[in-house]
Coordinates of C-alpha atoms and ligand atoms in Angstrom, one line a residue:
M1 CA 6.6 34.8 -16.8
G2 CA 10.0 35.5 -14.8
V3 CA 11.6 32.1 -13.8
D4 CA 12.1 32.8 -9.8
S5 CA 14.8 30.4 -9.7
H6 CA 15.0 28.5 -6.4
Q7 CA 18.9 29.3 -6.4
S8 CA 18.2 33.0 -5.9
S9 CA 17.8 32.3 -2.2
V10 CA 20.3 34.9 -1.1
A11 CA 18.8 37.6 -3.4
S12 CA 15.5 37.2 -1.8
R13 CA 16.5 37.2 1.4
Q14 CA 17.9 40.9 0.6
S15 CA 14.2 41.9 -0.6
P16 CA 11.5 40.0 1.3
T17 CA 9.0 40.6 -1.2
V18 CA 7.6 36.6 -2.3
T19 CA 4.4 35.1 -1.7
G20 CA 3.4 32.3 0.2
S21 CA 2.9 30.6 -2.9
Q22 CA 6.5 30.7 -3.7
I23 CA 7.7 30.0 -0.5
L24 CA 5.4 27.0 -0.2
C25 CA 7.0 25.8 -4.0
R26 CA 10.8 26.7 -2.4
A27 CA 10.1 24.4 1.0
L28 CA 8.8 21.4 -0.7
L29 CA 12.2 21.7 -3.6
E30 CA 14.2 22.3 -0.2
Q31 CA 12.4 18.8 0.5
G32 CA 13.5 17.0 -2.3
V33 CA 10.1 17.2 -4.0
D34 CA 10.6 16.0 -8.0
V35 CA 6.5 15.7 -8.7
L36 CA 3.2 16.4 -7.1
F37 CA -0.3 15.3 -7.9
G38 CA -2.7 17.7 -7.6
Y39 CA -6.1 19.4 -8.9
P40 CA -6.9 23.0 -8.7
G41 CA -9.9 25.0 -7.7
G42 CA -10.3 28.7 -6.1
A43 CA -8.8 28.2 -2.8
I44 CA -5.6 27.3 -4.3
M45 CA -5.5 29.3 -7.2
P46 CA -2.5 31.7 -5.6
F47 CA -0.2 28.3 -5.7
Y48 CA -0.7 27.0 -9.3
H49 CA -0.4 30.5 -10.0
A50 CA 3.5 30.4 -8.5
L51 CA 3.8 26.9 -10.0
P52 CA 5.2 27.4 -13.8
E53 CA 8.1 29.2 -12.1
Y54 CA 9.4 25.9 -10.3
P55 CA 9.7 23.8 -13.3
Q56 CA 11.6 21.1 -11.1
L57 CA 8.1 20.5 -9.7
R58 CA 6.5 18.3 -12.1
H59 CA 2.8 18.4 -11.6
I60 CA 0.3 15.7 -12.7
L61 CA -3.0 16.6 -12.9
V62 CA -5.2 13.9 -11.7
R63 CA -9.3 13.6 -12.6
H64 CA -10.4 13.0 -8.8
E65 CA -8.3 14.2 -5.9
Q66 CA -9.0 10.7 -4.5
A67 CA -6.6 9.7 -6.9
A68 CA -4.0 12.2 -6.4
A69 CA -4.0 11.3 -3.0
H70 CA -3.6 7.5 -4.1
A71 CA -0.8 8.3 -6.6
A72 CA 1.0 10.3 -3.7
D73 CA 1.0 6.8 -1.7
G74 CA 2.1 5.1 -4.8
Y75 CA 4.8 7.2 -4.7
A76 CA 5.8 7.1 -1.3
R77 CA 5.9 3.5 -0.8
A78 CA 7.5 2.7 -3.9
S79 CA 10.6 5.6 -3.6
G80 CA 10.5 5.5 0.4
R81 CA 9.9 9.0 0.2
P82 CA 6.4 11.4 0.8
G83 CA 4.7 11.6 -1.9
V84 CA 2.7 15.1 -1.9
C85 CA -0.8 15.8 -3.3
V86 CA -2.7 18.9 -3.8
A87 CA -6.4 19.9 -3.7
T88 CA -8.1 23.0 -3.7
S89 CA -10.6 23.8 -0.2
G90 CA -13.8 21.9 0.5
P91 CA -14.8 19.2 -2.0
G92 CA -11.0 19.0 -3.2
A93 CA -10.1 18.5 0.0
T94 CA -13.1 16.0 0.9
N95 CA -12.4 13.7 -2.2
L96 CA -8.6 13.2 -0.4
V97 CA -10.1 12.1 2.8
T98 CA -10.3 7.9 1.4
G99 CA -6.4 8.4 -0.2
L100 CA -5.5 10.1 3.5
A101 CA -7.0 7.4 5.4
T102 CA -6.0 4.7 3.3
A103 CA -2.2 6.0 4.0
H104 CA -2.7 6.3 7.5
M105 CA -3.8 2.5 7.8
D106 CA -1.0 1.6 6.0
S107 CA 2.0 4.2 7.8
A108 CA 2.7 5.4 4.0
P109 CA 4.4 9.0 4.1
L110 CA 2.3 11.7 2.6
V111 CA 2.2 15.3 2.5
A112 CA -1.2 16.8 1.2
I113 CA -1.5 20.7 0.8
T114 CA -5.3 22.1 0.8
G115 CA -6.0 25.2 -0.3
Q116 CA -8.2 27.0 2.2
V117 CA -11.2 30.1 2.2
S118 CA -9.2 33.1 3.4
R119 CA -9.1 33.7 7.1
S120 CA -11.3 36.6 7.6
M121 CA -13.9 34.0 6.1
L122 CA -13.0 31.3 8.3
G123 CA -16.2 29.8 9.9
R124 CA -18.4 31.9 8.1
D125 CA -19.6 28.6 6.0
A126 CA -18.3 30.6 3.2
F127 CA -17.9 29.4 -0.4
Q128 CA -16.2 25.8 -0.7
E129 CA -15.3 26.1 3.1
T130 CA -15.0 22.6 4.9
D131 CA -13.4 22.1 7.9
I132 CA -10.7 19.5 6.4
I133 CA -8.3 19.8 10.1
G134 CA -11.7 18.5 11.6
I135 CA -12.5 16.2 9.3
T136 CA -8.8 14.8 8.7
Q137 CA -8.1 14.4 12.5
P138 CA -7.9 10.7 13.2
I139 CA -6.5 10.1 9.4
T140 CA -3.9 12.0 9.4
K141 CA -0.7 11.6 12.2
H142 CA -0.6 15.1 12.2
N143 CA -2.4 18.7 10.6
R144 CA -2.1 22.0 10.6
L145 CA -3.8 25.2 9.9
V146 CA -1.0 27.8 8.4
E147 CA -2.3 30.8 10.1
D148 CA 0.8 33.3 8.7
V149 CA 3.1 33.4 5.9
E150 CA 6.1 33.1 8.4
E151 CA 4.8 30.0 9.7
L152 CA 4.7 28.7 6.1
A153 CA 8.3 27.4 5.4
D154 CA 8.6 25.8 8.9
A155 CA 5.4 24.0 8.6
V156 CA 6.3 22.4 5.6
R157 CA 9.6 21.3 7.2
E158 CA 7.4 20.0 10.4
A159 CA 5.1 18.3 7.7
F160 CA 7.9 16.4 5.7
Q161 CA 9.6 15.3 9.2
V162 CA 6.8 13.9 11.2
A163 CA 5.5 12.2 8.0
Q164 CA 8.9 10.5 7.6
E165 CA 10.0 9.5 11.4
G166 CA 8.9 6.7 13.5
R167 CA 6.3 5.1 11.8
P168 CA 5.6 6.8 8.6
G169 CA 1.9 8.5 7.6
P170 CA 0.1 11.0 6.0
V171 CA 0.6 14.8 7.3
L172 CA -2.3 17.4 5.9
L173 CA -1.2 21.3 5.6
D174 CA -4.2 23.4 5.5
V175 CA -3.3 27.1 3.7
P176 CA -5.6 30.0 3.5
K177 CA -5.8 31.9 0.2
D178 CA -4.7 35.0 1.8
V179 CA -1.8 33.2 3.4
Q180 CA -0.7 32.2 -0.2
N181 CA -0.9 35.5 -1.5
Q182 CA 0.6 36.8 1.6
R183 CA 4.4 38.3 1.3
G184 CA 7.0 36.8 3.4
V185 CA 10.9 36.3 3.8
W186 CA 12.1 33.2 2.6
T187 CA 14.8 32.0 4.8
G188 CA 15.3 28.4 3.2
G189 CA 18.6 26.5 2.1
Q190 CA 19.0 25.2 -1.1
A191 CA 17.5 22.5 -2.3
V192 CA 18.2 18.8 -0.6
R193 CA 18.8 15.9 -2.9
R194 CA 18.3 12.7 -1.1
S195 CA 19.4 9.2 -1.9
G196 CA 15.6 8.2 -0.8
G197 CA 14.9 5.2 0.8
Q198 CA 16.0 5.9 4.6
F199 CA 13.3 6.7 7.0
V200 CA 14.6 8.2 10.6
R201 CA 15.5 5.1 12.7
H202 CA 14.7 4.4 16.4
R203 CA 17.7 2.9 18.1
T204 CA 16.6 0.1 20.8
D205 CA 18.8 0.3 24.1
R206 CA 17.0 -2.6 25.6
P207 CA 19.6 -5.8 25.6
T208 CA 18.1 -7.6 28.1
A209 CA 14.9 -7.7 25.7
L210 CA 17.4 -8.7 23.2
E211 CA 18.9 -11.4 25.5
Q212 CA 15.3 -12.8 25.9
A213 CA 14.5 -13.1 22.7
A214 CA 18.1 -14.6 21.6
R215 CA 17.2 -17.3 24.5
L216 CA 13.3 -17.8 23.2
I217 CA 14.7 -18.6 19.6
A218 CA 17.6 -21.2 20.9
D219 CA 14.7 -22.5 22.7
A220 CA 12.0 -22.8 20.9
Q221 CA 10.9 -25.9 19.0
R222 CA 8.1 -24.6 16.5
P223 CA 9.5 -21.3 16.1
L224 CA 7.8 -18.9 13.4
I225 CA 9.0 -15.6 11.9
M226 CA 5.9 -13.4 11.0
A227 CA 7.3 -10.6 8.7
G228 CA 4.7 -7.4 8.3
H229 CA 5.1 -4.2 6.7
G230 CA 7.8 -2.9 8.9
I231 CA 10.4 -5.0 7.0
L232 CA 10.0 -3.0 3.8
L233 CA 9.3 0.2 5.4
A234 CA 12.5 -0.2 7.4
D235 CA 14.6 -2.0 4.2
A236 CA 15.7 -4.8 6.6
Y237 CA 15.5 -7.8 3.6
A238 CA 18.9 -8.9 4.1
E239 CA 18.4 -8.7 8.2
L240 CA 15.4 -10.7 7.9
R241 CA 16.7 -12.7 5.3
A242 CA 20.0 -13.3 7.5
L243 CA 17.8 -14.4 10.4
A244 CA 15.6 -16.6 9.0
E245 CA 19.1 -18.6 7.1
R246 CA 20.9 -18.7 10.1
T247 CA 18.1 -20.5 12.6
G248 CA 16.2 -22.4 9.6
I249 CA 13.0 -20.1 11.1
P250 CA 10.2 -20.6 8.3
V251 CA 8.6 -16.9 6.9
I252 CA 5.2 -16.2 7.0
T253 CA 4.4 -12.8 5.2
T254 CA 1.4 -10.8 6.2
L255 CA -0.7 -9.0 3.0
L256 CA 1.9 -5.9 3.9
G257 CA 4.7 -8.0 4.3
I258 CA 4.8 -9.6 1.1
S259 CA 8.2 -9.3 -0.9
G260 CA 9.9 -8.5 2.4
F261 CA 11.2 -11.8 1.5
P262 CA 11.6 -14.0 -1.5
A263 CA 8.4 -16.0 -2.0
S264 CA 10.4 -18.9 -3.7
H265 CA 12.9 -19.1 -0.8
P266 CA 12.8 -22.4 0.9
L267 CA 12.2 -21.0 4.2
H268 CA 9.0 -18.9 2.8
L269 CA 5.7 -20.2 3.9
G270 CA 3.1 -17.8 2.7
M271 CA 0.6 -15.5 4.1
P272 CA -1.5 -16.1 6.8
G273 CA -4.7 -15.5 8.4
M274 CA -8.4 -15.0 6.5
H275 CA -7.3 -16.0 3.4
G276 CA -4.0 -17.5 4.3
E277 CA -2.5 -21.2 3.3
V278 CA -4.1 -24.0 5.4
H279 CA -0.4 -25.0 6.3
V280 CA 0.9 -21.3 7.0
N281 CA -2.5 -21.4 9.8
R282 CA -2.0 -24.4 11.1
A283 CA 2.0 -23.7 11.5
I284 CA 0.6 -20.7 13.6
Q285 CA -1.6 -22.6 15.8
Q286 CA 1.0 -25.3 16.2
A287 CA 3.9 -23.2 16.9
D288 CA 5.5 -22.5 20.6
L289 CA 7.0 -19.1 19.2
I290 CA 6.0 -16.4 17.0
I291 CA 8.5 -13.6 16.0
G292 CA 6.5 -11.0 14.7
L293 CA 8.8 -8.3 13.1
G294 CA 6.7 -4.9 12.0
L295 CA 3.5 -5.9 12.1
R296 CA 0.4 -5.5 13.9
F297 CA -1.6 -8.5 14.2
D298 CA -4.8 -7.0 12.8
D299 CA -7.7 -9.3 13.2
R300 CA -7.3 -10.6 9.1
V301 CA -4.2 -12.3 10.5
T302 CA -4.9 -13.3 13.9
G303 CA -8.9 -14.7 13.2
N304 CA -10.6 -14.8 16.6
L305 CA -8.0 -13.7 18.9
A306 CA -8.6 -15.9 21.9
S307 CA -8.1 -18.9 19.8
F308 CA -4.6 -17.9 18.1
A309 CA -1.7 -19.1 18.3
R310 CA -2.7 -20.7 21.9
G311 CA 0.8 -22.5 22.4
A312 CA 3.2 -19.6 21.7
R313 CA 4.9 -17.2 23.4
I314 CA 5.1 -14.5 21.3
I315 CA 8.3 -11.9 20.4
H316 CA 7.1 -8.2 18.5
V317 CA 9.4 -6.1 17.2
E318 CA 7.8 -2.7 16.1
L319 CA 8.3 1.0 15.7
D320 CA 5.3 1.9 16.7
A321 CA 5.1 0.9 20.8
S322 CA 1.7 1.3 21.3
E323 CA 1.0 -1.5 18.5
I324 CA 3.1 -3.6 21.0
G325 CA 0.8 -5.8 23.4
K326 CA -2.6 -4.2 21.7
N327 CA -4.0 -6.9 20.0
V328 CA -2.0 -10.1 21.4
P329 CA 0.4 -10.7 24.8
V330 CA 3.8 -10.8 24.3
A331 CA 6.5 -12.6 26.0
V332 CA 8.8 -9.9 24.8
G333 CA 8.0 -6.7 23.2
I334 CA 11.4 -5.2 21.0
H335 CA 10.2 -0.8 20.6
G336 CA 13.0 0.1 17.6
D337 CA 13.4 -0.1 14.2
V338 CA 13.5 -3.5 12.9
R339 CA 16.2 -3.4 11.1
V340 CA 18.3 -1.7 13.6
V341 CA 17.0 -4.5 16.1
L342 CA 17.5 -7.3 14.3
Q343 CA 21.0 -5.9 13.6
Q344 CA 21.6 -6.1 17.1
L345 CA 19.5 -9.5 17.6
L346 CA 21.7 -11.4 15.3
Q347 CA 24.7 -10.7 17.0
L348 CA 23.1 -12.7 19.3
V349 CA 21.5 -15.1 17.4
A350 CA 23.5 -18.4 17.6
R351 CA 23.3 -20.8 14.3
R352 CA 20.3 -23.8 14.1
D353 CA 18.3 -25.7 12.3
C354 CA 14.5 -26.2 12.4
D355 CA 14.2 -29.3 10.0
G356 CA 11.9 -31.5 12.3
W357 CA 9.8 -28.9 12.3
R358 CA 9.7 -27.9 8.7
E359 CA 8.9 -31.5 7.8
E360 CA 5.9 -31.4 10.1
I361 CA 4.6 -28.5 8.1
E362 CA 5.5 -29.5 5.2
T363 CA 2.7 -32.4 6.1
F364 CA 0.3 -29.5 6.8
R365 CA 0.0 -28.5 3.4
H366 CA -2.6 -29.2 1.1
S367 CA -2.7 -29.7 -2.6
R368 CA -3.9 -27.0 -3.7
E369 CA -7.4 -27.8 -4.9
E370 CA -8.1 -26.6 -8.7
H371 CA -11.4 -24.6 -8.0
F372 CA -11.1 -23.2 -11.5
R373 CA -13.7 -24.8 -13.4
G374 CA -12.9 -24.3 -16.9
G375 CA -11.5 -21.0 -18.4
L376 CA -8.8 -19.0 -17.1
S377 CA -7.5 -19.4 -13.6
P378 CA -5.7 -16.4 -12.3
E379 CA -2.7 -18.7 -11.4
V380 CA -2.5 -18.8 -15.3
I381 CA -3.0 -15.4 -15.7
L382 CA -0.2 -14.3 -12.7
D383 CA 2.1 -16.8 -14.2
S384 CA 1.9 -15.7 -17.5
I385 CA 2.4 -11.6 -16.5
S386 CA 5.4 -13.0 -14.0
R387 CA 7.3 -14.7 -16.9
T388 CA 6.6 -11.9 -19.6
T389 CA 7.4 -9.0 -17.3
G390 CA 10.1 -10.1 -15.5
R391 CA 11.1 -7.3 -12.9
C392 CA 8.3 -5.2 -12.3
T393 CA 6.1 -4.0 -9.3
I394 CA 2.5 -5.5 -9.2
V395 CA -0.4 -3.2 -7.8
S396 CA -3.4 -4.7 -6.3
D397 CA -6.9 -3.6 -5.7
V398 CA -9.3 -5.3 -3.4
G399 CA -11.0 -8.1 -3.5
Q400 CA -10.4 -11.8 -4.5
H401 CA -8.3 -10.7 -7.3
Q402 CA -6.2 -9.3 -4.4
M403 CA -5.9 -12.3 -2.4
W404 CA -4.9 -14.2 -5.9
V405 CA -2.2 -11.5 -6.4
A406 CA -1.0 -11.7 -2.9
K407 CA -0.9 -15.3 -2.6
L408 CA 0.0 -17.0 -6.1
Y409 CA 2.4 -14.2 -7.9
P410 CA 6.2 -15.2 -7.3
Y411 CA 7.4 -11.8 -5.8
Q412 CA 11.0 -12.3 -6.1
H413 CA 12.4 -8.6 -5.4
A414 CA 12.1 -6.2 -2.3
N415 CA 9.3 -3.9 -2.2
S416 CA 7.4 -5.1 -5.6
H417 CA 3.9 -5.5 -4.2
I418 CA 1.8 -2.9 -3.3
T419 CA -1.7 -2.7 -2.1
S420 CA -4.1 -1.4 0.4
G421 CA -4.2 -3.5 3.1
G422 CA -5.6 -2.1 6.3
L423 CA -8.5 0.3 4.7
G424 CA -8.9 -2.0 2.0
T425 CA -9.8 0.3 -0.4
M426 CA -11.8 -0.1 -3.7
G427 CA -10.1 1.7 -6.4
F428 CA -6.5 1.9 -5.0
A429 CA -4.4 0.4 -7.8
V430 CA -5.0 2.2 -10.8
P431 CA -3.9 5.4 -9.3
A432 CA -1.3 4.3 -6.6
A433 CA 0.2 2.7 -9.6
M434 CA 0.8 6.0 -11.6
G435 CA 2.4 6.9 -8.5
V436 CA 4.9 3.8 -8.6
A437 CA 4.9 4.4 -12.2
L438 CA 6.9 7.9 -11.5
A439 CA 9.0 6.7 -8.9
R440 CA 10.2 3.8 -10.6
P441 CA 10.3 5.0 -13.9
D442 CA 12.9 2.0 -15.4
E443 CA 10.5 -1.3 -14.8
P444 CA 7.1 -2.0 -15.7
V445 CA 4.3 -1.2 -13.3
W446 CA 0.8 -3.5 -13.1
A447 CA -2.3 -2.2 -11.6
I448 CA -4.3 -5.6 -10.9
S449 CA -8.2 -4.6 -10.4
G450 CA -11.5 -6.4 -10.0
D451 CA -14.5 -5.0 -12.5
G452 CA -15.7 -3.2 -9.6
G453 CA -12.6 -1.7 -8.1
F454 CA -11.6 -0.7 -11.7
Q455 CA -14.4 1.1 -12.0
M456 CA -14.1 3.4 -9.2
N457 CA -10.8 4.9 -11.0
M458 CA -10.5 4.1 -14.3
Q459 CA -11.0 7.8 -15.0
E460 CA -7.1 8.1 -14.3
I461 CA -6.3 6.6 -17.6
A462 CA -6.9 10.1 -19.1
T463 CA -4.4 11.3 -16.9
M464 CA -1.8 8.4 -18.0
V465 CA -2.3 9.4 -21.4
Q466 CA -1.8 13.2 -20.7
E467 CA 1.2 12.5 -18.7
G468 CA 2.6 9.7 -20.4
I469 CA 2.3 7.0 -17.8
P470 CA 3.1 3.9 -18.6
V471 CA 1.2 1.8 -16.3
K472 CA -0.2 -1.8 -17.3
M473 CA -3.7 -2.3 -16.5
A474 CA -5.2 -5.7 -15.7
V475 CA -8.8 -6.2 -15.1
F476 CA -10.4 -9.3 -12.9
N477 CA -13.5 -9.5 -14.7
N478 CA -16.0 -11.8 -12.8
G479 CA -19.2 -9.5 -13.8
Y480 CA -19.4 -9.6 -9.7
L481 CA -18.1 -7.7 -6.9
G482 CA -16.8 -11.0 -6.0
M483 CA -15.3 -10.5 -2.7
V484 CA -18.6 -9.6 -1.6
R485 CA -20.6 -12.1 -3.4
Q486 CA -18.5 -15.0 -2.2
W487 CA -19.3 -13.9 1.2
Q488 CA -23.3 -14.1 0.4
Q489 CA -22.7 -17.1 -1.0
F490 CA -21.0 -18.4 2.1
F491 CA -23.1 -16.5 4.7
H492 CA -25.7 -15.2 3.2
E493 CA -28.1 -18.1 1.7
R494 CA -26.4 -17.1 -1.8
R495 CA -28.6 -14.0 -2.0
Y496 CA -26.6 -11.8 -4.7
S497 CA -27.7 -8.7 -3.8
A498 CA -26.4 -5.9 -5.0
T499 CA -23.1 -7.5 -6.3
P500 CA -23.3 -8.4 -10.0
I501 CA -22.0 -5.2 -11.6
W502 CA -22.0 -4.4 -15.6
S503 CA -19.2 -3.5 -16.9
P504 CA -18.7 -1.3 -19.8
D505 CA -16.2 -3.0 -22.9
Y506 CA -13.0 -2.4 -21.7
V507 CA -11.0 -2.8 -25.4
R508 CA -13.4 0.0 -26.5
L509 CA -12.9 1.9 -23.2
A510 CA -9.0 1.9 -23.9
Q511 CA -9.6 2.8 -27.6
A512 CA -11.9 6.1 -26.4
Y513 CA -8.3 6.8 -24.3
G514 CA -6.6 6.4 -27.5
I515 CA -4.6 3.3 -25.5
A516 CA -3.9 -0.5 -26.9
G517 CA -6.0 -2.4 -25.2
W518 CA -7.1 -6.7 -25.2
R519 CA -9.6 -8.8 -23.9
V520 CA -8.5 -12.3 -23.1
D521 CA -11.4 -14.9 -22.9
H522 CA -8.7 -18.0 -23.4
S523 CA -5.4 -19.4 -22.3
D524 CA -4.4 -19.6 -26.2
Q525 CA -4.4 -15.4 -26.1
L526 CA -3.0 -15.0 -22.7
E527 CA 0.7 -14.9 -24.3
E528 CA 0.6 -13.1 -26.8
C529 CA -1.7 -10.2 -25.5
V530 CA 0.4 -10.2 -22.6
Q531 CA 3.2 -9.7 -24.2
A532 CA 2.1 -7.2 -26.4
A533 CA 0.7 -5.0 -23.2
V534 CA 4.5 -5.2 -21.9
A535 CA 5.9 -4.1 -25.1
E536 CA 3.3 -1.4 -25.3
P537 CA 5.6 1.8 -24.9
G538 CA 2.6 3.8 -23.5
P539 CA -0.3 2.8 -20.9
S540 CA -2.2 -0.9 -22.0
L541 CA -5.2 -2.5 -20.5
I542 CA -6.1 -6.3 -20.9
E543 CA -9.4 -7.2 -19.3
F544 CA -9.2 -10.7 -18.2
T545 CA -12.5 -13.1 -18.5
I546 CA -12.4 -14.9 -14.7
E547 CA -15.1 -17.5 -13.9
Q548 CA -17.9 -15.5 -12.4
E549 CA -18.7 -17.9 -9.0
A550 CA -14.9 -18.9 -8.5
N551 CA -14.1 -18.4 -4.9
V552 CA -11.0 -17.3 -2.8
F553 CA -9.7 -20.7 -0.8
P554 CA -9.5 -21.2 2.3
M555 CA -11.2 -18.9 4.2
I556 CA -11.4 -18.3 7.5
P557 CA -15.1 -17.3 8.5
P558 CA -14.9 -13.2 10.1
G559 CA -14.4 -13.9 13.8
G560 CA -13.4 -17.6 13.2
S561 CA -10.4 -19.2 14.7
L562 CA -7.5 -20.3 12.1
S563 CA -7.4 -23.9 13.2
E564 CA -11.0 -23.9 11.4
P565 CA -10.8 -23.3 7.5
I566 CA -13.4 -23.5 4.8
E567 CA -12.0 -25.1 2.3
G568 CA -14.6 -25.8 -0.5
D569 CA -17.8 -24.5 -2.0
P570 CA -20.4 -24.3 0.3
A571 CA -23.3 -27.6 -0.7
P572 CA -25.5 -25.8 -3.2
L573 CA -28.8 -24.7 -1.9
V574 CA -31.8 -27.3 -2.1
P575 CA -34.8 -25.5 -4.1
A576 CA -37.6 -25.1 -1.4
Ligands
TPP601 C1 -14.2 1.6 -1.7 C2 -15.0 0.6 -0.9 N1 -16.2 0.2 -1.1 C3 -16.7 -1.0 -0.8 C4 -16.0 -2.3 -0.6 C5 -16.2 -3.5 -0.4 N2 -15.8 -4.5 -0.9 C6 -14.8 -5.5 -0.7 S1 -14.0 -6.4 -2.0 C7 -15.3 -6.1 -2.8 C8 -15.8 -6.4 -4.5 C9 -14.3 -6.1 -5.0 O1 -15.1 -6.1 -6.3 P1 -14.2 -6.3 -7.6 O2 -13.1 -5.2 -7.5 O3 -15.1 -6.6 -9.2 O4 -13.3 -7.5 -7.1 P2 -13.4 -9.2 -7.0 O5 -13.6 -9.6 -5.7 O6 -14.4 -9.5 -8.2 O7 -12.1 -9.5 -7.3 C10 -16.1 -5.0 -2.4 C11 -17.3 -4.0 -3.0 C12 -14.5 -1.7 -0.3 N3 -13.3 -2.7 0.0 N4 -14.0 -0.5 -1.0
MG602 MG1 -15.1 -8.5 -10.0

């Protein structure tokens, strides 16, 4: 096979004889793409035919297209650059849907490329024809059927631009098979090498809003900063820290804002909302000012909106103007990139302290009740993982373990916690961690899942083995779809309907894939196994046996007020 070097673009301009698939590959290289996650099939075969001519594009063959989308998402969140996934038409494309919706809810820049039946077959229910444009309309930032080879290169450029600019999100390009085969002219330039992490920035030009915000900050008695995902997306760590340290205002981090501010910082309070700490939610309810930075005040954060922070005026800094005032009324809305806004705001904010208010919040703290009656507590496991691994990225799945991982792990480094927040997608952690590991080859990556979520995408161990992706996997095995079981215990008369879940022997599962695996039932095995898992050069897996009916506390009942947390198990049912 002749190597059609990307550098020969001048030559190819003189002989316009490249295929749409070659243009697609060159356009990806032009965007600085180095890895793509995908799965072949009939309608995308011309693309896969061209791919070996571009060895700079590393293709990761996943075991399910959902994993390709999550892996691209993990890659994007870890690198700040769009992740790319590829699938064939029909079932390949529909398998991407959950991953696209996940990325859309959490503002992750993704470019998905799907094969489509040839143009002459469109609309005839051809083999493996699905209207993926229609299906993904509400879960992509933008999508487009590429109708001619002449549009292809620009469609790719547009896709990458839209995915990254403003509030990031997923974009899908649907490319009919005959367009992939169509010959056209490549008019691109050289590959761009990007340093990464730089999303297109919007400037704020609202000095009055900034002045108002600065005045509110100066006058508030009980102010709080609520930091969301925007801090990570805008790389605004230093600015957030400067604002907090200059004013002494305590910082709350939402689920997706975790690792936007060091967990051990004396001004860090913790996570708000449904499973937020009691002192955090009480502080919100007592606050007279909330400075919301790069977040959307979703219902898992606010609880019942009518009773949310009744005494607080709200400053909302947000890149997506449609979020401002959507869920909570704001005193000052500032539309712009949170980093740029904070830089400008810092010029107007004077030094102050909040010592009295911080002391008051300390009195709200409950000593953490020990809810684990024996065996391994998540706290002990996470402590061991953090001490043994050092600097690393933690990717969590969805459920009870996700809340423990969010609240108990001591995140020190920027953007070191990745999870599916908005969609709450079980099965996210394992494939997303593959993407993270490829984006951050120099540091360990842990995928922490429950026994339910792990079984949704554990087939990806094969991908890790084939591609040498060294993810450390932890399964928190409580024998239940624990979070749903907890709701059943609290709100459905303890009727454990469809929540007990059987698991395979994970150690033997690991063996079947040829990777190292351990089961940890007791704390005396903990250190040794975690150390061995971290030392393992390839992927490895530890199953941790978690107490079956352990619960996540505190909990605000769905639709309830942040002022009324549940802090312990409901009374046992009296047998009738
Ligand atoms: C794809 C998907 N299906 C269903 C749910 C609903 N759900 C949320 S948490 C949960 C239980 C998760 O169980 P497990 O993975 O064992 O984690 P645990 O809560 O036990 O830690 C379920 C079923 C979901 N979030 N995602
Ligand atoms: Mg479980």
